[in-house]
XYZ file of C-alpha atoms in Angstrom:
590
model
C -65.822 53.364 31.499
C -62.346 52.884 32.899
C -61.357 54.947 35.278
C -57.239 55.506 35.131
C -54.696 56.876 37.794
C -54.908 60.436 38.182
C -52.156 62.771 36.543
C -50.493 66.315 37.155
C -51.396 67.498 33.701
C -53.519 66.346 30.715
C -53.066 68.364 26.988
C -55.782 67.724 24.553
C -54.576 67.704 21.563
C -50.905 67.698 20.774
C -49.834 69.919 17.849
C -47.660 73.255 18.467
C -49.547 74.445 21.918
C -49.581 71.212 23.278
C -46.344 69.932 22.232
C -44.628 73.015 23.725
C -46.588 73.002 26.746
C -45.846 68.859 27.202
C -41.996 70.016 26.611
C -42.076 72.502 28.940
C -44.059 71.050 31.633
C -42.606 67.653 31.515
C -39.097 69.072 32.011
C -40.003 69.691 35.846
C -41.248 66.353 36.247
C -44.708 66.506 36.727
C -46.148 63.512 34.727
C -48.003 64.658 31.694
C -50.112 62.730 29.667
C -51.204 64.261 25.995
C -54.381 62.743 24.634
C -54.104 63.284 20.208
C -56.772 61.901 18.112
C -54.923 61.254 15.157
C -51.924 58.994 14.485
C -48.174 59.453 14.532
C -46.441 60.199 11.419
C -43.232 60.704 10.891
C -40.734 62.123 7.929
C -39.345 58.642 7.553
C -41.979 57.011 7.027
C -44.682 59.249 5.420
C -42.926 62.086 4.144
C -39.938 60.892 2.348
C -39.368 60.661 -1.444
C -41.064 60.198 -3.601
C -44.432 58.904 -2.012
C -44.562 62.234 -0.070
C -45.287 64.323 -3.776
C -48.922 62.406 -3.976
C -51.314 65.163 -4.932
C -54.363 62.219 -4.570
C -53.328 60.854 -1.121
C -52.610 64.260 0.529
C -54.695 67.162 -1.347
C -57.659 64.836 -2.633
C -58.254 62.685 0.249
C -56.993 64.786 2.899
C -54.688 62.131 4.889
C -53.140 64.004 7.461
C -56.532 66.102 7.894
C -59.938 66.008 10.457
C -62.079 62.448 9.260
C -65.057 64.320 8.495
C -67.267 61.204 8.601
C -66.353 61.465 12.155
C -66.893 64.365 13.548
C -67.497 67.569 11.562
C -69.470 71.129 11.874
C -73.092 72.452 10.428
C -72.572 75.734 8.397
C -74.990 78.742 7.696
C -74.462 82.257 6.864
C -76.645 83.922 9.026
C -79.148 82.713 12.146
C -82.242 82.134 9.561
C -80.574 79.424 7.456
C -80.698 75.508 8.351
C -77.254 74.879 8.999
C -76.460 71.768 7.021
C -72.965 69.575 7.940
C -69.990 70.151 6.088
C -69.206 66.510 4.508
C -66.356 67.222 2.730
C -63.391 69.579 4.240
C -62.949 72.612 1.835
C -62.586 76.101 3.349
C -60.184 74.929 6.126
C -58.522 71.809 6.874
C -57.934 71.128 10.849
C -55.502 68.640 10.844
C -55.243 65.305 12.272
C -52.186 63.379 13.399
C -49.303 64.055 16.266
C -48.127 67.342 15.541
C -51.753 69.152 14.114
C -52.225 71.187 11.276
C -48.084 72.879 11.801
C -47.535 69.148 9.547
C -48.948 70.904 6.809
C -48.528 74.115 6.938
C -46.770 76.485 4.328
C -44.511 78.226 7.232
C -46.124 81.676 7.176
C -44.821 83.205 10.654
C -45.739 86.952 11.880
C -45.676 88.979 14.801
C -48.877 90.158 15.897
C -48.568 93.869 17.421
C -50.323 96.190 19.599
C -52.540 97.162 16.132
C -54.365 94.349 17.682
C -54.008 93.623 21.010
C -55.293 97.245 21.496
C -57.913 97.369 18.601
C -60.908 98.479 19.849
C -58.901 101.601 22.081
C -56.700 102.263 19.112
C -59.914 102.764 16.806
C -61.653 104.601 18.690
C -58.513 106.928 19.725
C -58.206 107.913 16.418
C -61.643 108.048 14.420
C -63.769 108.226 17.883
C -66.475 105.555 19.273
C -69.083 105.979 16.584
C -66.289 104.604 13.922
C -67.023 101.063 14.893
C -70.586 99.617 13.736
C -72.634 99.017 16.565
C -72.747 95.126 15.724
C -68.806 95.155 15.296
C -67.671 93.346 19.091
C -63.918 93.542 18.660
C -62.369 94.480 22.189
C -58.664 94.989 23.881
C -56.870 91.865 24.087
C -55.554 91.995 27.520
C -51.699 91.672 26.550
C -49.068 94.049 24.773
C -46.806 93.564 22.171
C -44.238 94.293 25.068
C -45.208 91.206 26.897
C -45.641 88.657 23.973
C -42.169 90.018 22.270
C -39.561 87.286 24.158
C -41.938 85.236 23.498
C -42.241 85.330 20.030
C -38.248 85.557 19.880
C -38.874 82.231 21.652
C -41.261 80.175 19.117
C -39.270 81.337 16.269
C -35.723 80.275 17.393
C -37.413 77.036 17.731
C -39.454 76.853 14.786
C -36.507 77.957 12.533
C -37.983 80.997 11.142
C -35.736 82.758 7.900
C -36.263 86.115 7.583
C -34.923 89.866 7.697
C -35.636 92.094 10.544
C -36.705 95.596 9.845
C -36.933 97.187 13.286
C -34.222 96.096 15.415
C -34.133 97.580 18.846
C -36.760 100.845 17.346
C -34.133 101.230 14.757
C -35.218 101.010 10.447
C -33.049 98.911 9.138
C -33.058 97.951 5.310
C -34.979 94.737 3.645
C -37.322 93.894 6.075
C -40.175 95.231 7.364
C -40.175 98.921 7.813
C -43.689 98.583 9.928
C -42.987 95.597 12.154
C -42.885 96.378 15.592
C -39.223 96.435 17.107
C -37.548 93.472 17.903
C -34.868 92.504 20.382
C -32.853 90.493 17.311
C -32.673 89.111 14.072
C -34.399 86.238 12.887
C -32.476 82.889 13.459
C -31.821 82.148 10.003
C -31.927 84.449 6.546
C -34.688 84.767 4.201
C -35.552 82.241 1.746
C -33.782 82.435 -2.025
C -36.063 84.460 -4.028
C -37.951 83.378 -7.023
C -38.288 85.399 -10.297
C -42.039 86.277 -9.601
C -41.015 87.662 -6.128
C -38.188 89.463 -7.622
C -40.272 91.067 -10.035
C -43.147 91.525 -7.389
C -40.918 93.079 -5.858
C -39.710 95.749 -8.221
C -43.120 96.299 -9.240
C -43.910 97.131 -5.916
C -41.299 98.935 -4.640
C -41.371 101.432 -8.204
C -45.137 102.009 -6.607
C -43.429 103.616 -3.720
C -43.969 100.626 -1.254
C -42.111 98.705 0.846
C -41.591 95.121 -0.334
C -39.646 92.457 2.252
C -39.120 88.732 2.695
C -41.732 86.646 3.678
C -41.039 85.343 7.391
C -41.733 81.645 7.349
C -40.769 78.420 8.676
C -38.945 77.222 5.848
C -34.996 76.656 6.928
C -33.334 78.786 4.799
C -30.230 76.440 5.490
C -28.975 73.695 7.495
C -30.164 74.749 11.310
C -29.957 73.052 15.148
C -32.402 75.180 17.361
C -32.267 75.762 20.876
C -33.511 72.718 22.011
C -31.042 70.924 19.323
C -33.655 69.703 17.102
C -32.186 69.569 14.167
C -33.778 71.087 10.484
C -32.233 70.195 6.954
C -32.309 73.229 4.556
C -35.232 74.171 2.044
C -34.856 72.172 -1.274
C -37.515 74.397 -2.640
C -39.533 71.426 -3.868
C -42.923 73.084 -4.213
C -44.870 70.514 -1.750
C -45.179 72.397 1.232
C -48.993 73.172 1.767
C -50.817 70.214 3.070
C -47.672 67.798 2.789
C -45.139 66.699 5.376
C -41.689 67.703 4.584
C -38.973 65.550 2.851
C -36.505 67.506 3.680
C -37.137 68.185 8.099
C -36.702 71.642 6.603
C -40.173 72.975 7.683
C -40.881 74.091 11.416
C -42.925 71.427 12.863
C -43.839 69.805 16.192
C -43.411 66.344 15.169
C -39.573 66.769 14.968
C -38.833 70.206 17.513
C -41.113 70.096 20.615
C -42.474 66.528 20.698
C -40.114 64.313 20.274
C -37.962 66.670 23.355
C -41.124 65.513 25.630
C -41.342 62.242 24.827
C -37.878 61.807 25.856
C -38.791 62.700 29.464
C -39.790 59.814 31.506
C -42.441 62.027 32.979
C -44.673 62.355 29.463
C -46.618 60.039 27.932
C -48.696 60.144 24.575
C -51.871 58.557 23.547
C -53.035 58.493 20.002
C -55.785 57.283 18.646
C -57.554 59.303 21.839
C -60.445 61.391 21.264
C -61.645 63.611 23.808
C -65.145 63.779 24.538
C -65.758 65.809 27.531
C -64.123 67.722 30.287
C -64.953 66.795 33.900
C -65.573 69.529 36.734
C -66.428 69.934 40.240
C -68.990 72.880 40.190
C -68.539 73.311 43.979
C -64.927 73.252 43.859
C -64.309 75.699 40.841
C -62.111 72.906 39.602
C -61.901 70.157 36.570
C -61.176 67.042 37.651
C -59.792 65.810 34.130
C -61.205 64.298 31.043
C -63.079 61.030 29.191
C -62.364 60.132 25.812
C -62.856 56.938 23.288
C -60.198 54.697 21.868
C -60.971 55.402 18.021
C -59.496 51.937 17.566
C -61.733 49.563 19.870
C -64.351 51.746 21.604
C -63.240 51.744 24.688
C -63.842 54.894 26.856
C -61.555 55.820 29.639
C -61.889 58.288 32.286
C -58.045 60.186 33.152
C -58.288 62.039 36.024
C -55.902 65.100 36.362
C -55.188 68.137 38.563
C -54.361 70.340 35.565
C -56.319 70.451 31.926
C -55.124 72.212 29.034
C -56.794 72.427 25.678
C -54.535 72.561 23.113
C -56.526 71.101 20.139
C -57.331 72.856 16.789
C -58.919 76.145 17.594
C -62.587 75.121 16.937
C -61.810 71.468 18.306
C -61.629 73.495 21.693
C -64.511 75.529 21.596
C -66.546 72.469 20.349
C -65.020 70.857 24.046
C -65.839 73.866 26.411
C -69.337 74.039 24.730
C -70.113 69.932 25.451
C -68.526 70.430 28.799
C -70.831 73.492 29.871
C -68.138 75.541 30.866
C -68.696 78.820 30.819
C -72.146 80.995 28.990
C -72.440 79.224 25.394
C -72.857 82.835 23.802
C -76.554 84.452 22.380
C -76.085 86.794 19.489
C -79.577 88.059 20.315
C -78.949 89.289 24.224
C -75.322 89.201 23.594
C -75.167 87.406 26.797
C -72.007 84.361 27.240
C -68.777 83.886 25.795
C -67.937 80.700 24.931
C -68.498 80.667 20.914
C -68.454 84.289 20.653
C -66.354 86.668 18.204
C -65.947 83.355 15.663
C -63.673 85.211 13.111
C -62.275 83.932 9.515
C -60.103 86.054 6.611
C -61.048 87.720 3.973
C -58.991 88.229 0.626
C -58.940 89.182 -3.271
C -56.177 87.453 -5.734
C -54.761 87.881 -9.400
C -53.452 86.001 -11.672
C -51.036 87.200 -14.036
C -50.008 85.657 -17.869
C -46.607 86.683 -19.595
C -45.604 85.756 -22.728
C -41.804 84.776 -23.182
C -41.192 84.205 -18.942
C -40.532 81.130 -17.174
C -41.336 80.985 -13.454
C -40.850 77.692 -13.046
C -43.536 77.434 -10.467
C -42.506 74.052 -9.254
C -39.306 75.558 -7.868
C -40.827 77.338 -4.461
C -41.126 76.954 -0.750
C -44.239 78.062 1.710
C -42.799 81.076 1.919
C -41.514 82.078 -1.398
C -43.034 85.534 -1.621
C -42.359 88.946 -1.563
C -44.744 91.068 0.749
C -46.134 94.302 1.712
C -47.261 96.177 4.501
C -48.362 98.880 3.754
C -51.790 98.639 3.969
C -51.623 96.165 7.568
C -49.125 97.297 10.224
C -49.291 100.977 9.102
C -51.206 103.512 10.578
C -50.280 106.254 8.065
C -53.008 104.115 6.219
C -55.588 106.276 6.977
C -58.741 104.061 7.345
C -61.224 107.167 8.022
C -61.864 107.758 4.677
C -62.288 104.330 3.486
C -64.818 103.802 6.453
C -63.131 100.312 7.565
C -61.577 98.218 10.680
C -58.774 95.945 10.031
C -56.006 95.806 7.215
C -54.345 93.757 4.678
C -51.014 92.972 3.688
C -49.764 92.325 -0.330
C -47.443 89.383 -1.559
C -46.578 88.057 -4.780
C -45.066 84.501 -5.458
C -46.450 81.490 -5.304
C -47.359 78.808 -2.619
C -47.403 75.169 -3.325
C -48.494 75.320 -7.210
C -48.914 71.785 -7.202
C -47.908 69.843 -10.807
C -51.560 68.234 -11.018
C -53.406 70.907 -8.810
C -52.046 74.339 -10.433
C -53.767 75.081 -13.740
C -53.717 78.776 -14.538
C -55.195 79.895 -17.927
C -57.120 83.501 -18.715
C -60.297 84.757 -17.641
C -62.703 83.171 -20.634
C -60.687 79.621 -21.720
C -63.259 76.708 -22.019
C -62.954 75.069 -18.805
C -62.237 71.595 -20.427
C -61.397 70.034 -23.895
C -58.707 70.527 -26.435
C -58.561 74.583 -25.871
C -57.861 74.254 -22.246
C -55.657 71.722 -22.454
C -53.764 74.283 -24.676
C -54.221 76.892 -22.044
C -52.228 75.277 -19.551
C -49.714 73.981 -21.268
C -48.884 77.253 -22.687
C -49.871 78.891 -19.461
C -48.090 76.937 -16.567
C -44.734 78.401 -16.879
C -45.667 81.749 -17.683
C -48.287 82.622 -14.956
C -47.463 84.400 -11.657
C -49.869 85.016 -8.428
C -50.466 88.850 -6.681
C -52.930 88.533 -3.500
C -54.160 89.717 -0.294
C -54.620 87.993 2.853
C -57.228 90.554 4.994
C -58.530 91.033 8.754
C -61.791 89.682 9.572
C -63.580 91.596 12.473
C -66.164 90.092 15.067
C -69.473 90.324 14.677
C -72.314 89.958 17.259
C -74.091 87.369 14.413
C -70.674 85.244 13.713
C -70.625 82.760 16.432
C -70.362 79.088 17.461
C -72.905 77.394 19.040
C -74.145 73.897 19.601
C -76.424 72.068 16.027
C -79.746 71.091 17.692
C -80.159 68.461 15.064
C -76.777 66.691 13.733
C -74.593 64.374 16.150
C -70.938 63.211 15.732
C -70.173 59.391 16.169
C -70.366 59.677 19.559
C -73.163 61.130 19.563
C -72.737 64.536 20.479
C -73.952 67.593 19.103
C -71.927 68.957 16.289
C -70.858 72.425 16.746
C -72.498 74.984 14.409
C -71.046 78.094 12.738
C -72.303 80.584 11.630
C -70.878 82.701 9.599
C -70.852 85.549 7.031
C -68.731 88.199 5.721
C -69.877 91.517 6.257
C -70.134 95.330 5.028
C -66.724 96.027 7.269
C -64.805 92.693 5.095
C -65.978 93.952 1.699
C -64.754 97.440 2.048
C -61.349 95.873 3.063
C -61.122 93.450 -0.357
C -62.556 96.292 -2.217
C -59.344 98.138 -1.390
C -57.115 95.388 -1.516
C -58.467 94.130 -5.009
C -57.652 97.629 -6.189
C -53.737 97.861 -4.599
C -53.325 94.572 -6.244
C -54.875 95.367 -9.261
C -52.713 98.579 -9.586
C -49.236 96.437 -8.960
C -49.975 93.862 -11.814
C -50.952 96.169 -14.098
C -47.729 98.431 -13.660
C -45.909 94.942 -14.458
C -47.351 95.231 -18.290
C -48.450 91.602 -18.444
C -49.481 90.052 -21.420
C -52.921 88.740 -19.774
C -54.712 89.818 -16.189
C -56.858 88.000 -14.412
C -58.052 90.904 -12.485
C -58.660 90.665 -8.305
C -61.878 90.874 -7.582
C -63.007 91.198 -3.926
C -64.635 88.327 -1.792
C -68.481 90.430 -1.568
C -70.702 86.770 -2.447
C -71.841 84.759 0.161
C -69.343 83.206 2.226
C -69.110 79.562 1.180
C -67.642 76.751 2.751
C -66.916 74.880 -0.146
C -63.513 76.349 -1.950
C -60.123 75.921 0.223
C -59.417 79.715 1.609
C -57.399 79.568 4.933
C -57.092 77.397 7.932
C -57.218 80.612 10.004
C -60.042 79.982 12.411
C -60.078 82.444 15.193
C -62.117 83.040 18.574
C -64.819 81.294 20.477
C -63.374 81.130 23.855
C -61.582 84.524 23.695
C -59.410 86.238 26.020
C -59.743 89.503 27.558
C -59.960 91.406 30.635
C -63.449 90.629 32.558
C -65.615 87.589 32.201
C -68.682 89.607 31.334
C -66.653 89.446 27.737
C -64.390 86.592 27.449
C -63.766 83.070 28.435
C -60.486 83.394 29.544
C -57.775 86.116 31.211
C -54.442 87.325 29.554
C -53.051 83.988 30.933
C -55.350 81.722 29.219
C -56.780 80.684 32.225
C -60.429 80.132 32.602
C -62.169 82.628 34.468
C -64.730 79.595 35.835
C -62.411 76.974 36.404
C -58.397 77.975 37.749
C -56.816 74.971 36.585
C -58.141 74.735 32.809
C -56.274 76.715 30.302
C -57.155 76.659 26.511
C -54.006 77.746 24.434
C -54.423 78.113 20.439
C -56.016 80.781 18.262
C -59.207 80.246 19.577
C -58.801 82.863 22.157
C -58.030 85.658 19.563
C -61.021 87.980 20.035
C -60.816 89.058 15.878
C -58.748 88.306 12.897
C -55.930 89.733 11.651
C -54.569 89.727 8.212
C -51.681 87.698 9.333
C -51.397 83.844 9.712
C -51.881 82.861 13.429
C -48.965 80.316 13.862
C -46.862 83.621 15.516
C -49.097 84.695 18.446
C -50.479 81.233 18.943
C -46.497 79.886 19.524
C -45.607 83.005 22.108
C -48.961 82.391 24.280
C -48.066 78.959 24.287
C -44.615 79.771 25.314
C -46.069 82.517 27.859
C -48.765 80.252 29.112
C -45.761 77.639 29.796
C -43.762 80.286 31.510
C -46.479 81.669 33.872
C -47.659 77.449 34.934
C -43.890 77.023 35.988
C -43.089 79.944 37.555
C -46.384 81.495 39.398
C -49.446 78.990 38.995
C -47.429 75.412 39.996
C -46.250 77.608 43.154
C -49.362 78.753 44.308
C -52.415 76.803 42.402
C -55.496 79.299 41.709
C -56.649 82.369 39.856
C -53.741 83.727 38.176
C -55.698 87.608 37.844
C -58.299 88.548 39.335
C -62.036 88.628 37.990
């Protein structure tokens, strides 16, 4: 093994968290090396038209995804099954290349609010302590809404969110989001151009005495040069968004905001190809001392020293690292003893499909955030969960999201699922089908966890990192719900055909894409008796190793990550400049 000069900073992993964090910390001149796995890919050469629309290269094989031949996990639903390795990516897709999984995302971008960063005191404030099941082990988060808000102002300024504001300053204002929490300003850019299904979503909605709005995402509404001057074409509403790179530099993305900013810094240098196998420590000292990784191209293993360590890989990419490193307690569901895998947390969700004779969506025409939502089942506490005997939420949208030409085959509950008959289905089908779903909260359990496979290795020969995971009593009761809200919309739309929603109460199953929304494992908190890291990030065993992503969300909401994950980035950035480069150590106090 090589041993190489020693640096200020290493990032692991170099997607929005560590492509911020290089940005930022770079800029003072400390020299920062980022270590990415994957490969660098950029809009020129792998996104442009027309090999960018290739359904095979991106959906089937998974190009800019995790090589699961690689490196993968072992699956069960509960602590009596075999786990068995996931070959094939399905559920989630962690992605693999400069920039992380924000290449191919659909945009999604929301505010988390002090609903959950004060769950467990909030709960229990208003339905008392015996309202959450004993095995439930949500807790506080550590931060407030109040905190995280300049920062969120922050990450979507740069990731050009469109949207419309519905709480400006703690006043209502029309079309957006009467429950958000307030915000200083507007969004940077307007929504998105709505599409006939969201209009009529909408309506539908709205006549049901809701409160439709905009979907925030990171899909430039129009032409837009963010703060940093990284510059973003508008939305041509070309319908590849999920899982593809965009043609148009109209989707918020490291690979041409934060990253190419750091790179320009003599100070920051990036390494591809580079996967991380370990973090180094000094036990006596309290301290890492860097990391070793492997060349994926020759072999070669390397050992870069460095004063300061930050994980920024894909959430359970980090926990799998802390867990081969033996930092902190790997976590026991049994004793309930150690942190590091705990509170593993997914989402939960129910979806419809609607058929009407004589309409033309023209699905094809959409961007990653062409839909209409609602709220008022998430962000809402006038939703009275007593009666309904749940934690958690979900919100309501209707549109569509990347209805691929190949991929997206709608046809009623009962058509033959091949031959002449379905062929007839779709092609009478495609144009006249619309989506209504749910996206819901997924609460920790003591018995959903990440731990170590005793039997299955990686290339490198290291343990794979097992999950286990089911949904339970708490997520049905939430899809229940949400099947019926949705059910109640698309039938007050008079469609000609209904697929019906039908809540997720089966098995979990790793097998059918859902979400990439992994959460927890090395989650933050306010003691480290019940989390791996403080409201800085910071380790609670070792001062100058931070782990930044959604791994250190201690549940799961019913909103996409991307939001919080971007503002503790931003906030972890501020606090290393300003207090911990200044006066190295504990940031807070165990």
């Amino acid at each position: 093994m090589k041993k190489l000069k020693e640096v200020d900073v290493v990032i692991v992993g170099l997607g929005w968290t560590g492509g911020i964090l290089a940005k930022e910390l770079s800029a003072t001149g400390l020299k920062v090396v980022a270590l990415e796995r994957g490969a660098v890919r950029t809009t020129a050469t792998d996104f442009s038209v027309p090999h960018v629309r290739d359904e095979l290269r991106f959906v089937v094989r998974h190009d800019l995804m995790q090589n699961t031949a690689r490196d993968t996990l072992t699956i069960r639903n509960n602590p009596s099954q075999e786990a068995l390795p996931m070959r094939r990516l399905g559920s989630f897709l962690p992605g693999e290349v400069v920039g992380g999984s924000a290449v191919h995302w659909s945009g999604h971008t929301w505010r988390w609010t002090d609903m959950e960063f004060n769950i467990r005191s909030e709960y229990e404030r208003r339905y008392g302590k015996k309202f959450i099941p004993a095995d439930m082990t949500i807790q506080d988060w550590g931060i407030t809404y109040a905190e995280l808000e300049p920062y969120y102002d922050k990450f979507e300024r740069t990731a050009a969110i469109s949207g419309k504001a519905g709480n400006l300053q703690g006043k209502i204002v029309p079309g957006g989001n009467p429950f958000e929490a307030p915000r200083e300003r507007e969004y940077p850019l307007p929504p998105l151009t709505p599409i006939l299904a969201s209009e009529m979503f909408t309506e539908a909605a709205r006549n049901q005495g809701y409160h439709p709005f905009p979907r925030p995402s990171a899909n430039a509404s129009r032409a837009y040069t963010n703060p940093d001057g990284s510059r973003f074409g508008a939305c041509q509403y070309c319908g590849f968004c999920q899982r593809f790179g965009c043609e148009a530099n109209a989707k918020g993305s490291p690979h041409i905001t934060v990253i190419p900013i750091a790179l320009r810094q003599p100070s920051f240098e990036l390494r591809t190809h580079a996967w991380v196998t370990k973090v180094l420590k000094d036990p006596k000292a309290k301290r890492v001392t860097g990391v070793t990784y492997t060349s994926v191209l020759t072999g070669e293993e390397f050992e870069q020293p460095a004063q300061l360590v930050l994980l920024c890989a894909y959430a359970i990419n980090n926990v799998h690292l802390m867990l081969l490193s033996g930092i902190g307690q790997p976590y026991d569901p049994v004793s309930q003893k150690g942190v590091v895998g705990k509170n593993y947390c997914y989402q939960t969700g129910a979806s419809a499909t609607l058929f009407f004779e004589g309409k033309y969506f023209n699905p094809f025409i959409n961007a990653g955030g062409s839909n209409a939502t609602i709220d008022d089942f998430n962000i809402n506490w006038d939703f009275d969960r007593g009666p309904l005997g749940f934690v958690g939420a979900y919100n309501v949208a209707g549109g569509f999201n990347t209805p691929l030409p190949i991929g997206y085959r709608p046809v009623p509950s009962g058509t033959p699922r091949w031959g002449k008959a379905w062929k007839a289905a779709t092609a009478k089908w495609y144009q006249a089908a619309m989506l209504i779903n749910a996206s819901g909260s997924v609460m920790a359990n003591r018995n959903n966890y990440y731990d170590l496979d005793p039997t299955y290795r990686n290339a490198f020969g290291q343990p794979l990192m097992r999950m286990t995971f089911d949904y339970k009593e708490n997520e049905h009761k939430v899809g229940q719900h949400a099947a019926q809200v949705i059910n109640g919309i698309a039938k007050s739309m008079n469609p000609t055909r209904l697929n019906p929603a039908v809540a997720r109460i089966e098995p979990w199953t790793v097998v059918p894409y859902q979400s990439t929304h992994n959460t927890g494992g090395t989650i933050m908190g306010t003691s480290p008796a019940t989390s791996a890291v403080n409201k800085y990030l910071q380790s609670w065993d070792y001062s100058n190793l931070f782990t930044v992503g959604a791994n250190v969300f201690p549940h799961n909401a019913s909103y996409n990550p991307t939001g919080p994950v971007g503002a503790l980035a931003y906030r972890t950035a501020d606090v290393l400049k300003n207090r911990y480069l200044k006066n190295p150590g504990k940031l807070v106090s165990a």
